[in-house]
Short mmCIF file of C-alpha atoms and ligand atoms in Angstrom, two decimals:
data_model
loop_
_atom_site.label_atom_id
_atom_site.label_comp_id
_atom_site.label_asym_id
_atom_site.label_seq_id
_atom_site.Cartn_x
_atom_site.Cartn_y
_atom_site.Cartn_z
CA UNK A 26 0.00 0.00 0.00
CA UNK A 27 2.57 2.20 1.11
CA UNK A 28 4.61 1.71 -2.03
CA UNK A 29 1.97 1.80 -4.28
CA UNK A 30 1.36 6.03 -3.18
CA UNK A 31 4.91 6.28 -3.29
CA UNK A 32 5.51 4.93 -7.11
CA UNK A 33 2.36 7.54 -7.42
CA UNK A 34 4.40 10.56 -5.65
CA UNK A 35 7.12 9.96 -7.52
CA UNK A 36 5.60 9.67 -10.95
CA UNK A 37 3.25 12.72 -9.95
CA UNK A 38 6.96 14.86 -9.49
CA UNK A 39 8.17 13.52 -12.65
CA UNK A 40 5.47 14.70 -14.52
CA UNK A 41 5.47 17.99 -12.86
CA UNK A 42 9.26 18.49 -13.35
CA UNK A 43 9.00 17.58 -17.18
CA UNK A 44 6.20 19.98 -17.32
CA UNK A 45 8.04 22.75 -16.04
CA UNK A 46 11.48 21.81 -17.76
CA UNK A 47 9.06 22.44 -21.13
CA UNK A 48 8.32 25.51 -20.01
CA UNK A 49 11.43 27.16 -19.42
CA UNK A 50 12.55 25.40 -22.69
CA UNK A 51 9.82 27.06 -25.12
CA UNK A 52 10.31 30.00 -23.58
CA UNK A 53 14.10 30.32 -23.43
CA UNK A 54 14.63 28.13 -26.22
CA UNK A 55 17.19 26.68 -24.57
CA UNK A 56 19.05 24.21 -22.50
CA UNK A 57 16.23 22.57 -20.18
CA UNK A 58 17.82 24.30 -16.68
CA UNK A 59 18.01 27.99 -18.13
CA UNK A 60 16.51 30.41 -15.41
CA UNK A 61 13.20 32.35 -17.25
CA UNK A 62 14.75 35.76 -17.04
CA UNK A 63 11.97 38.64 -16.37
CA UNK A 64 12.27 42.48 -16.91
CA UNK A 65 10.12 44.49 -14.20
CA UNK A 66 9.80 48.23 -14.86
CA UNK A 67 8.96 49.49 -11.40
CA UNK A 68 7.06 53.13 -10.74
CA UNK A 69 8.84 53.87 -8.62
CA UNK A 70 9.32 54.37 -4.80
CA UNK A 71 6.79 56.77 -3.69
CA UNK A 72 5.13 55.47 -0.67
CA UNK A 73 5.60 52.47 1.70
CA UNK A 74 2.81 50.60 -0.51
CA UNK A 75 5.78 50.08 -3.19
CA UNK A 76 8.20 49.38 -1.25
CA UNK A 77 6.88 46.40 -0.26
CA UNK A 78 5.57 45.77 -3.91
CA UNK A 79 9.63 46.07 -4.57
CA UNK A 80 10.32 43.64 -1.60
CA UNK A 81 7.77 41.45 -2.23
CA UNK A 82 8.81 40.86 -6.06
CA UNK A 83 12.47 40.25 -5.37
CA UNK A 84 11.95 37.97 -3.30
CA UNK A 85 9.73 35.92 -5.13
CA UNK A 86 12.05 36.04 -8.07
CA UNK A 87 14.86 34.47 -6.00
CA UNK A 88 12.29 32.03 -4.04
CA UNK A 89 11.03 30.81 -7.90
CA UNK A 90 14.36 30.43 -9.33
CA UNK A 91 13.58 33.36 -11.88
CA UNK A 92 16.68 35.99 -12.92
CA UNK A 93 14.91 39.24 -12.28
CA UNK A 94 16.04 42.65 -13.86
CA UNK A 95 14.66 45.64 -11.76
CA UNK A 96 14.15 48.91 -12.82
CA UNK A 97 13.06 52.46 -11.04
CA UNK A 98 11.15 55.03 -12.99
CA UNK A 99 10.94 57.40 -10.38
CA UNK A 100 7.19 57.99 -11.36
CA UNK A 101 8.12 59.06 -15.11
CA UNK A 102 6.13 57.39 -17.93
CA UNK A 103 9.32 58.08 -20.21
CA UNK A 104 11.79 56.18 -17.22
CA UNK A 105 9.28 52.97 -17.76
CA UNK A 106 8.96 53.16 -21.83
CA UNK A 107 12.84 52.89 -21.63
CA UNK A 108 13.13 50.29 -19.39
CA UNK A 109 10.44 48.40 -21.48
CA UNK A 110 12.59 48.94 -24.94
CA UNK A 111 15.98 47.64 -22.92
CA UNK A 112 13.84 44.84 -22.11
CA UNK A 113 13.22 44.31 -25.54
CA UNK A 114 16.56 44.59 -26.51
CA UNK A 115 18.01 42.56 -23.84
CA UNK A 116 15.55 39.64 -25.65
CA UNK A 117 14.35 38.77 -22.09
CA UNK A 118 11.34 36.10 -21.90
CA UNK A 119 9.05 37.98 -19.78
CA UNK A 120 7.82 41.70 -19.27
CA UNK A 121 6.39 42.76 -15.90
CA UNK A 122 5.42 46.67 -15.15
CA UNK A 123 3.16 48.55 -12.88
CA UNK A 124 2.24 51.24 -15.17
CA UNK A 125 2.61 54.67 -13.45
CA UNK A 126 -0.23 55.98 -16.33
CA UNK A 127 -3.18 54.33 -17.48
CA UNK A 128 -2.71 56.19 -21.25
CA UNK A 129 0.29 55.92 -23.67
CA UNK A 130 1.02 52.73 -23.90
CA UNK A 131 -0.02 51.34 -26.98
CA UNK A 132 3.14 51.69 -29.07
CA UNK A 133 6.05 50.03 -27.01
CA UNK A 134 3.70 47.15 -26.04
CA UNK A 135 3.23 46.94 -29.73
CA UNK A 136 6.59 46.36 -29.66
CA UNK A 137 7.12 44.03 -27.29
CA UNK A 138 4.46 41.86 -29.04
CA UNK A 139 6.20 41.88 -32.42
CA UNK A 140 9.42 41.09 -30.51
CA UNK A 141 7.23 38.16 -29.06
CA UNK A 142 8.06 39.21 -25.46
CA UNK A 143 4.59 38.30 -23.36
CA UNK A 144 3.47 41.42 -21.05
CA UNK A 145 2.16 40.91 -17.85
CA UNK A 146 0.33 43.82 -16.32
CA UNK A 147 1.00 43.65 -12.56
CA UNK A 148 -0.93 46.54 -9.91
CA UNK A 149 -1.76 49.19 -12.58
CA UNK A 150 -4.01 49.16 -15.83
CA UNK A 151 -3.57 50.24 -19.03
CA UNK A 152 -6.30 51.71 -21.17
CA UNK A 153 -5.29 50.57 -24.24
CA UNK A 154 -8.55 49.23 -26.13
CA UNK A 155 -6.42 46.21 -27.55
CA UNK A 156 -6.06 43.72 -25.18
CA UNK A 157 -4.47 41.48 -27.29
CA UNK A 158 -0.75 44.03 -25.81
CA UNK A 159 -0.75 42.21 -22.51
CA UNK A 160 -1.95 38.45 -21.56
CA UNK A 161 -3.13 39.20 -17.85
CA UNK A 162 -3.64 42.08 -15.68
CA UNK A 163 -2.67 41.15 -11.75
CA UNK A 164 -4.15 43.81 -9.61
CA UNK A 165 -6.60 45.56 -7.01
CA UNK A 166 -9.88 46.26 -7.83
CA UNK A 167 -9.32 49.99 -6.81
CA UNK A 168 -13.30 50.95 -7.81
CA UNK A 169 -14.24 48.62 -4.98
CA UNK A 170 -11.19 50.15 -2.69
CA UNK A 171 -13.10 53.44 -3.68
CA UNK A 172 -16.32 52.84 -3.04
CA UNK A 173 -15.40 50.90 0.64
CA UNK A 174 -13.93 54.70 2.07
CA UNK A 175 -17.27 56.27 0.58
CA UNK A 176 -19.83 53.54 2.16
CA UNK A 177 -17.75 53.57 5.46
CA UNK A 178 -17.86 57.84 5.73
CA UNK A 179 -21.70 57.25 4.44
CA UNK A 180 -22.58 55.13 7.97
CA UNK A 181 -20.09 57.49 9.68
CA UNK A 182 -22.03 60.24 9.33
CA UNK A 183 -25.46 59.09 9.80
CA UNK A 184 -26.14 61.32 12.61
CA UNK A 185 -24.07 63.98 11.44
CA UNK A 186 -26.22 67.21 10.97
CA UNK A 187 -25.98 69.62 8.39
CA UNK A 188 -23.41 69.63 5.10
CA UNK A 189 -20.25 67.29 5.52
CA UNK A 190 -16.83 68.87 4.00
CA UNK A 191 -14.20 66.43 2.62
CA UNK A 192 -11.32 66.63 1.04
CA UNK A 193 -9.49 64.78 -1.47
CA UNK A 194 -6.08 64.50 -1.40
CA UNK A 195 -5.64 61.90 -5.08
CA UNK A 196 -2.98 59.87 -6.08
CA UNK A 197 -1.05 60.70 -9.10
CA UNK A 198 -2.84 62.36 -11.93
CA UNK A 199 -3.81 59.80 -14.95
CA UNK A 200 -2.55 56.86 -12.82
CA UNK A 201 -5.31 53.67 -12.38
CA UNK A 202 -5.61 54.09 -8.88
CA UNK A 203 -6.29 57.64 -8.64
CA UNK A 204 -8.97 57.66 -11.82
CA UNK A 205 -10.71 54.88 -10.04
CA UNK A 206 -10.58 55.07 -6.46
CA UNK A 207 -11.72 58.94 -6.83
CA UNK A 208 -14.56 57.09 -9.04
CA UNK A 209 -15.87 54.28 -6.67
CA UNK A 210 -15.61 56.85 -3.91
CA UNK A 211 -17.91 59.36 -5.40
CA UNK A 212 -20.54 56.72 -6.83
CA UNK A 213 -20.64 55.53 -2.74
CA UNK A 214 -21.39 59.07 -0.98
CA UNK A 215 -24.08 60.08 -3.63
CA UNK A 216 -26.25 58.40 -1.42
CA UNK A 217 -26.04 60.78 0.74
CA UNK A 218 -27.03 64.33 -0.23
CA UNK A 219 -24.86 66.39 2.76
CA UNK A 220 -21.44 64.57 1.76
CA UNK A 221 -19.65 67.45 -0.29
CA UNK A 222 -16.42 66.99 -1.82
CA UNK A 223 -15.21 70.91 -1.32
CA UNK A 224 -11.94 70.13 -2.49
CA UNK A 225 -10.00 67.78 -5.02
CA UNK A 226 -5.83 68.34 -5.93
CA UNK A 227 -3.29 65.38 -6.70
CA UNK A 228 -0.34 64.48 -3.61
CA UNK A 229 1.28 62.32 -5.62
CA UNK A 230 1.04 59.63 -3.58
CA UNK A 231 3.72 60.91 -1.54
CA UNK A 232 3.90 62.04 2.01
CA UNK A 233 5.26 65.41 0.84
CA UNK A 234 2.94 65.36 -1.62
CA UNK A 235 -0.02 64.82 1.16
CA UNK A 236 1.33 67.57 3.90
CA UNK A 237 1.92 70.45 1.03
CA UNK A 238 -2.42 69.78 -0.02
CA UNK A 239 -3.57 69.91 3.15
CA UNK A 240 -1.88 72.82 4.04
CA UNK A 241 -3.19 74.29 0.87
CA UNK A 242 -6.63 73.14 1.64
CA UNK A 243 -6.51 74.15 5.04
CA UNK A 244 -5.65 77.62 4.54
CA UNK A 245 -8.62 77.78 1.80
CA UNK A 246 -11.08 75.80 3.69
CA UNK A 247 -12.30 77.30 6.91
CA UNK A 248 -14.13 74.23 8.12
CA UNK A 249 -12.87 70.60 6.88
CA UNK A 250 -14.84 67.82 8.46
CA UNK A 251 -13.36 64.54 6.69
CA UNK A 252 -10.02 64.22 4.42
CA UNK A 253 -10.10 60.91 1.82
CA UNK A 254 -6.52 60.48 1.06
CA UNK A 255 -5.87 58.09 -1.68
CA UNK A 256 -3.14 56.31 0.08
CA UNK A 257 -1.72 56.38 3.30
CA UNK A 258 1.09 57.83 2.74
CA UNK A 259 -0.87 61.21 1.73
CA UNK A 260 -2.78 60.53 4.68
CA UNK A 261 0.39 60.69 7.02
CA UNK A 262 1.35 64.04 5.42
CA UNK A 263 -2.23 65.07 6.15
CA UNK A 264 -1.76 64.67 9.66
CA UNK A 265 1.01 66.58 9.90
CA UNK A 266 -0.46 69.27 8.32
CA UNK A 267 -3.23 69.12 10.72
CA UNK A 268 -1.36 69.35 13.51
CA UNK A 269 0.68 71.89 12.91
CA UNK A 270 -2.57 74.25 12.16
CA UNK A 271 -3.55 72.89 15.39
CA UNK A 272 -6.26 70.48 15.21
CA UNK A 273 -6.17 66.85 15.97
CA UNK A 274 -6.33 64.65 13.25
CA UNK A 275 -9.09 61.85 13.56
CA UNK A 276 -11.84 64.28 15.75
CA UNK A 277 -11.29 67.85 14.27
CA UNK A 278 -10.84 66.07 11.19
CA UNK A 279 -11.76 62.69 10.52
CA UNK A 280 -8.91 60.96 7.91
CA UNK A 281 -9.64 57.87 5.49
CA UNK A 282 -7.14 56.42 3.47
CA UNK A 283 -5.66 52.90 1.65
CA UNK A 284 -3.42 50.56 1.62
CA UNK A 285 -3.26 49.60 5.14
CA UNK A 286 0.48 49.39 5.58
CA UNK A 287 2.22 49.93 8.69
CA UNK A 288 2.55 53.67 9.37
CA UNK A 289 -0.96 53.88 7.75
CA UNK A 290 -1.98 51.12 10.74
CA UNK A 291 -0.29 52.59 13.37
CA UNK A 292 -2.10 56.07 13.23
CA UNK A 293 -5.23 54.14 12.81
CA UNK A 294 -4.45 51.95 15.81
CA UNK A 295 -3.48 55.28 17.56
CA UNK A 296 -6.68 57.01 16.43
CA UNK A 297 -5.39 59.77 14.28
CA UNK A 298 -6.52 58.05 11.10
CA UNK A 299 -9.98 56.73 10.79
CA UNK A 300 -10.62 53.75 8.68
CA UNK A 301 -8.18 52.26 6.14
CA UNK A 302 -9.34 50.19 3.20
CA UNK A 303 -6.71 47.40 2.37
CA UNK A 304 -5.03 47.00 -0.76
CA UNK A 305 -2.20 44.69 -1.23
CA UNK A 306 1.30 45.05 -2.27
CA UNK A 307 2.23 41.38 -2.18
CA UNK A 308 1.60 40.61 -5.61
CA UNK A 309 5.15 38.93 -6.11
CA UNK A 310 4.32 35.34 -5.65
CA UNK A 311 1.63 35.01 -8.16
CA UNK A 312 3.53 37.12 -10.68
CA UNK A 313 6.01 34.60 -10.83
CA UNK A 314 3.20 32.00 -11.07
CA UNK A 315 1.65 33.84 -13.96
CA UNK A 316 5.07 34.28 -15.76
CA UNK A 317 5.79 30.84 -15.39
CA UNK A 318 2.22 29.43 -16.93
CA UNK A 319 2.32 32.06 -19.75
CA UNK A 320 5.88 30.97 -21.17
CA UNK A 321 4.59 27.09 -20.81
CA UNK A 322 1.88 28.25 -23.12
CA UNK A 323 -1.07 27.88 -20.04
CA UNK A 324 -4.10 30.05 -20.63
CA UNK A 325 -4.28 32.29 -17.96
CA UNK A 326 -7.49 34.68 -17.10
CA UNK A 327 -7.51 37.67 -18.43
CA UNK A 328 -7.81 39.89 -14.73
CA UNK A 329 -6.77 38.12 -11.71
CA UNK A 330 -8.14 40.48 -8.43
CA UNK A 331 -6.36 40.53 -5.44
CA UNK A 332 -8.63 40.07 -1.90
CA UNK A 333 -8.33 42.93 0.17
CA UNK A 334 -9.89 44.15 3.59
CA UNK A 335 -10.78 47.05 5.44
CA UNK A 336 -9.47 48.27 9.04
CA UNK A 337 -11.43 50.23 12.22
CA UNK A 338 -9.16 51.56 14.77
CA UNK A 339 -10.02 47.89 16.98
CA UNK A 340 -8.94 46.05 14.35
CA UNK A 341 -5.97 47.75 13.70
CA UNK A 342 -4.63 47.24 16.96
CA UNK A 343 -5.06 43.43 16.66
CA UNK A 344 -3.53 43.24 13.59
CA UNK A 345 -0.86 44.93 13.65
CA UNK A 346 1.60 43.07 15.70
CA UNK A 347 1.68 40.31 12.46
CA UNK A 348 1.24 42.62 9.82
CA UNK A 349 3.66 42.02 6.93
CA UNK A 350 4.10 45.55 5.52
O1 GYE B 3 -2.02 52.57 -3.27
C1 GYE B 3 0.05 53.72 -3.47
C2 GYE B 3 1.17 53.53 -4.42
O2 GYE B 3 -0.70 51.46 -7.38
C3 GYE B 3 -1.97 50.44 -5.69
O3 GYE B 3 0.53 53.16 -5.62
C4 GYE B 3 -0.78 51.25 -6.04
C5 GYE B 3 -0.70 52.58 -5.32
C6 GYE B 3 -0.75 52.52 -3.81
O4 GYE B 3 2.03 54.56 -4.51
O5 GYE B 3 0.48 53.78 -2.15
#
């Protein structure tokens, strides 16, 4: 009995290790141990939400035995296109890239795809109307992240009386996250008549980016009841903003943001942040998995979603002490 399941192991990790040996073959063309190697054209590193996008990529590279080039665009669509062509050049089997834009893409993906080089989408979309450019798009559903801040500030201010002032500090202008999170936001607090967005500018996703707004806003604004920050990171330079006009962030002014990573927690936890929507930066481990099935020639779907969360001050606190980024 016992060596009849273990003539079945064994044949099981035969098959799966001639499977994979084929894959790395068609795609390299090569000997059956060459490494698949995969270009990733990073945005950059704007906020602690890509950090651990960096972190978590690396180190899923090395963990699945794939020869990662990195790049840093430093938030310039022009940094990424070049990356992209070197990639190209370079004849590497795989392209990977958050896209810091949703528009403009359509030519050097063209490219890629007459060099033959499969695209994966990882984070950000594109909006290129051909779909044919990339074979999967790995990613939050940032409408939903969106529309979780509005519904949560909707049963927040229930009792509330008379008009409710937010302001919203979005991520960087033309970018996926900031087009749709601003969207999904705005569908969720039409249902409530007295929730008035007084105030809209970009913060780049930055810290900097956040604190320079809100000072703008707040010299602008006399009364500010709510800020939605787009990530966390803007959220942080919020509250330093606040508090240096002398309020206290998360009663004067009540703060929702997302992403949900560690700074963005521990103001929650310590109540100068609201409520945090989750969106997750560990995308590395099913990149590689994607990679991997599109050079064997796998169908994969089209839009894989990433499950995500959201945070209250209580649950902050209990999560923190395990929380990964
Ligand atoms: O929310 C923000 C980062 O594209 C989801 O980019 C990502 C966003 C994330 O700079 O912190």
């Amino acid at each position: 009995m016992f060596k009849k399941t273990l003539i079945a192991v064994m044949a099981a990790s035969a098959l799966a290790l001639t499977a994979c040996g084929g894959g790395t073959q068609a795609a390299s063309g090569g000997g059956a141990d060459k490494k698949i190697v995969m270009g990733f054209a990073q945005v950059g590193a704007e906020s602690g939400w890509r950090t651990a996008n960096t972190k978590s990529v690396q180190e899923s590279a090395k963990t699945a035995g794939v020869d990662l080039k990195f790049s840093d665009a430093q938030q310039k669509q022009e940094n990424q296109i070049k990356a992209i062509r070197s990639y190209i050049q370079q004849k590497v089997d795989v392209i990977a890239f958050s896209p810091v834009v949703e528009s403009g893409w359509d030519t050097v993906l063209k490219e890629a795809k007459d060099a033959k080089i499969p695209v994966i989408l990882t984070d950000r979309a594109v909006d290129s109307a051909d779909k044919s450019l990339y074979k999967t798009f790995l990613g939050s559903d940032f409408v939903l992240e969106g529309k979780k801040a509005g519904e949560w500030l909707v049963g927040d201010s229930k009792s509330a009386s008379g008009t409710v002032n937010i302001v919203e500090i979005q991520g960087t202008t033309g970018s996926a996250p900031a087009n749709d999170r601003k969207q999904g936001f705005e569908e969720a607090i039409k249902a409530d008549p007295k929730l008035k967005i007084i105030a809209s500018q970009s913060g780049d996703f930055t810290r900097s980016g956040g604190k320079q707004v809100m000072e703008a806003f707040l010299k602008n604004n006399p009364k500010i009841d709510v800020v939605f920050a787009h990530n966390d990171d803007e959220g942080l330079g919020a509250i330093e903003a606040i508090e240096a006009a002398g309020k206290v962030p998360g009663k004067d002014i009540k703060i929702i943001t997302i992403d949900a990573v560690k700074d963005g927690m521990t103001a929650l936890s310590a109540g100068k942040i609201n409520y945090i929507v989750e969106c997750s930066p560990l995308l590395g481990t099913q990149l590689m998995d994607l990679a991997k099935k599109v050079l064997a020639g796998e169908t994969v779907p089209e839009r894989v979603v990433t499950e995500e969360t959201t945070f209250t001050q209580e649950q902050a606190t209990k999560a923190l002490p395990t929380r990964q980024y």
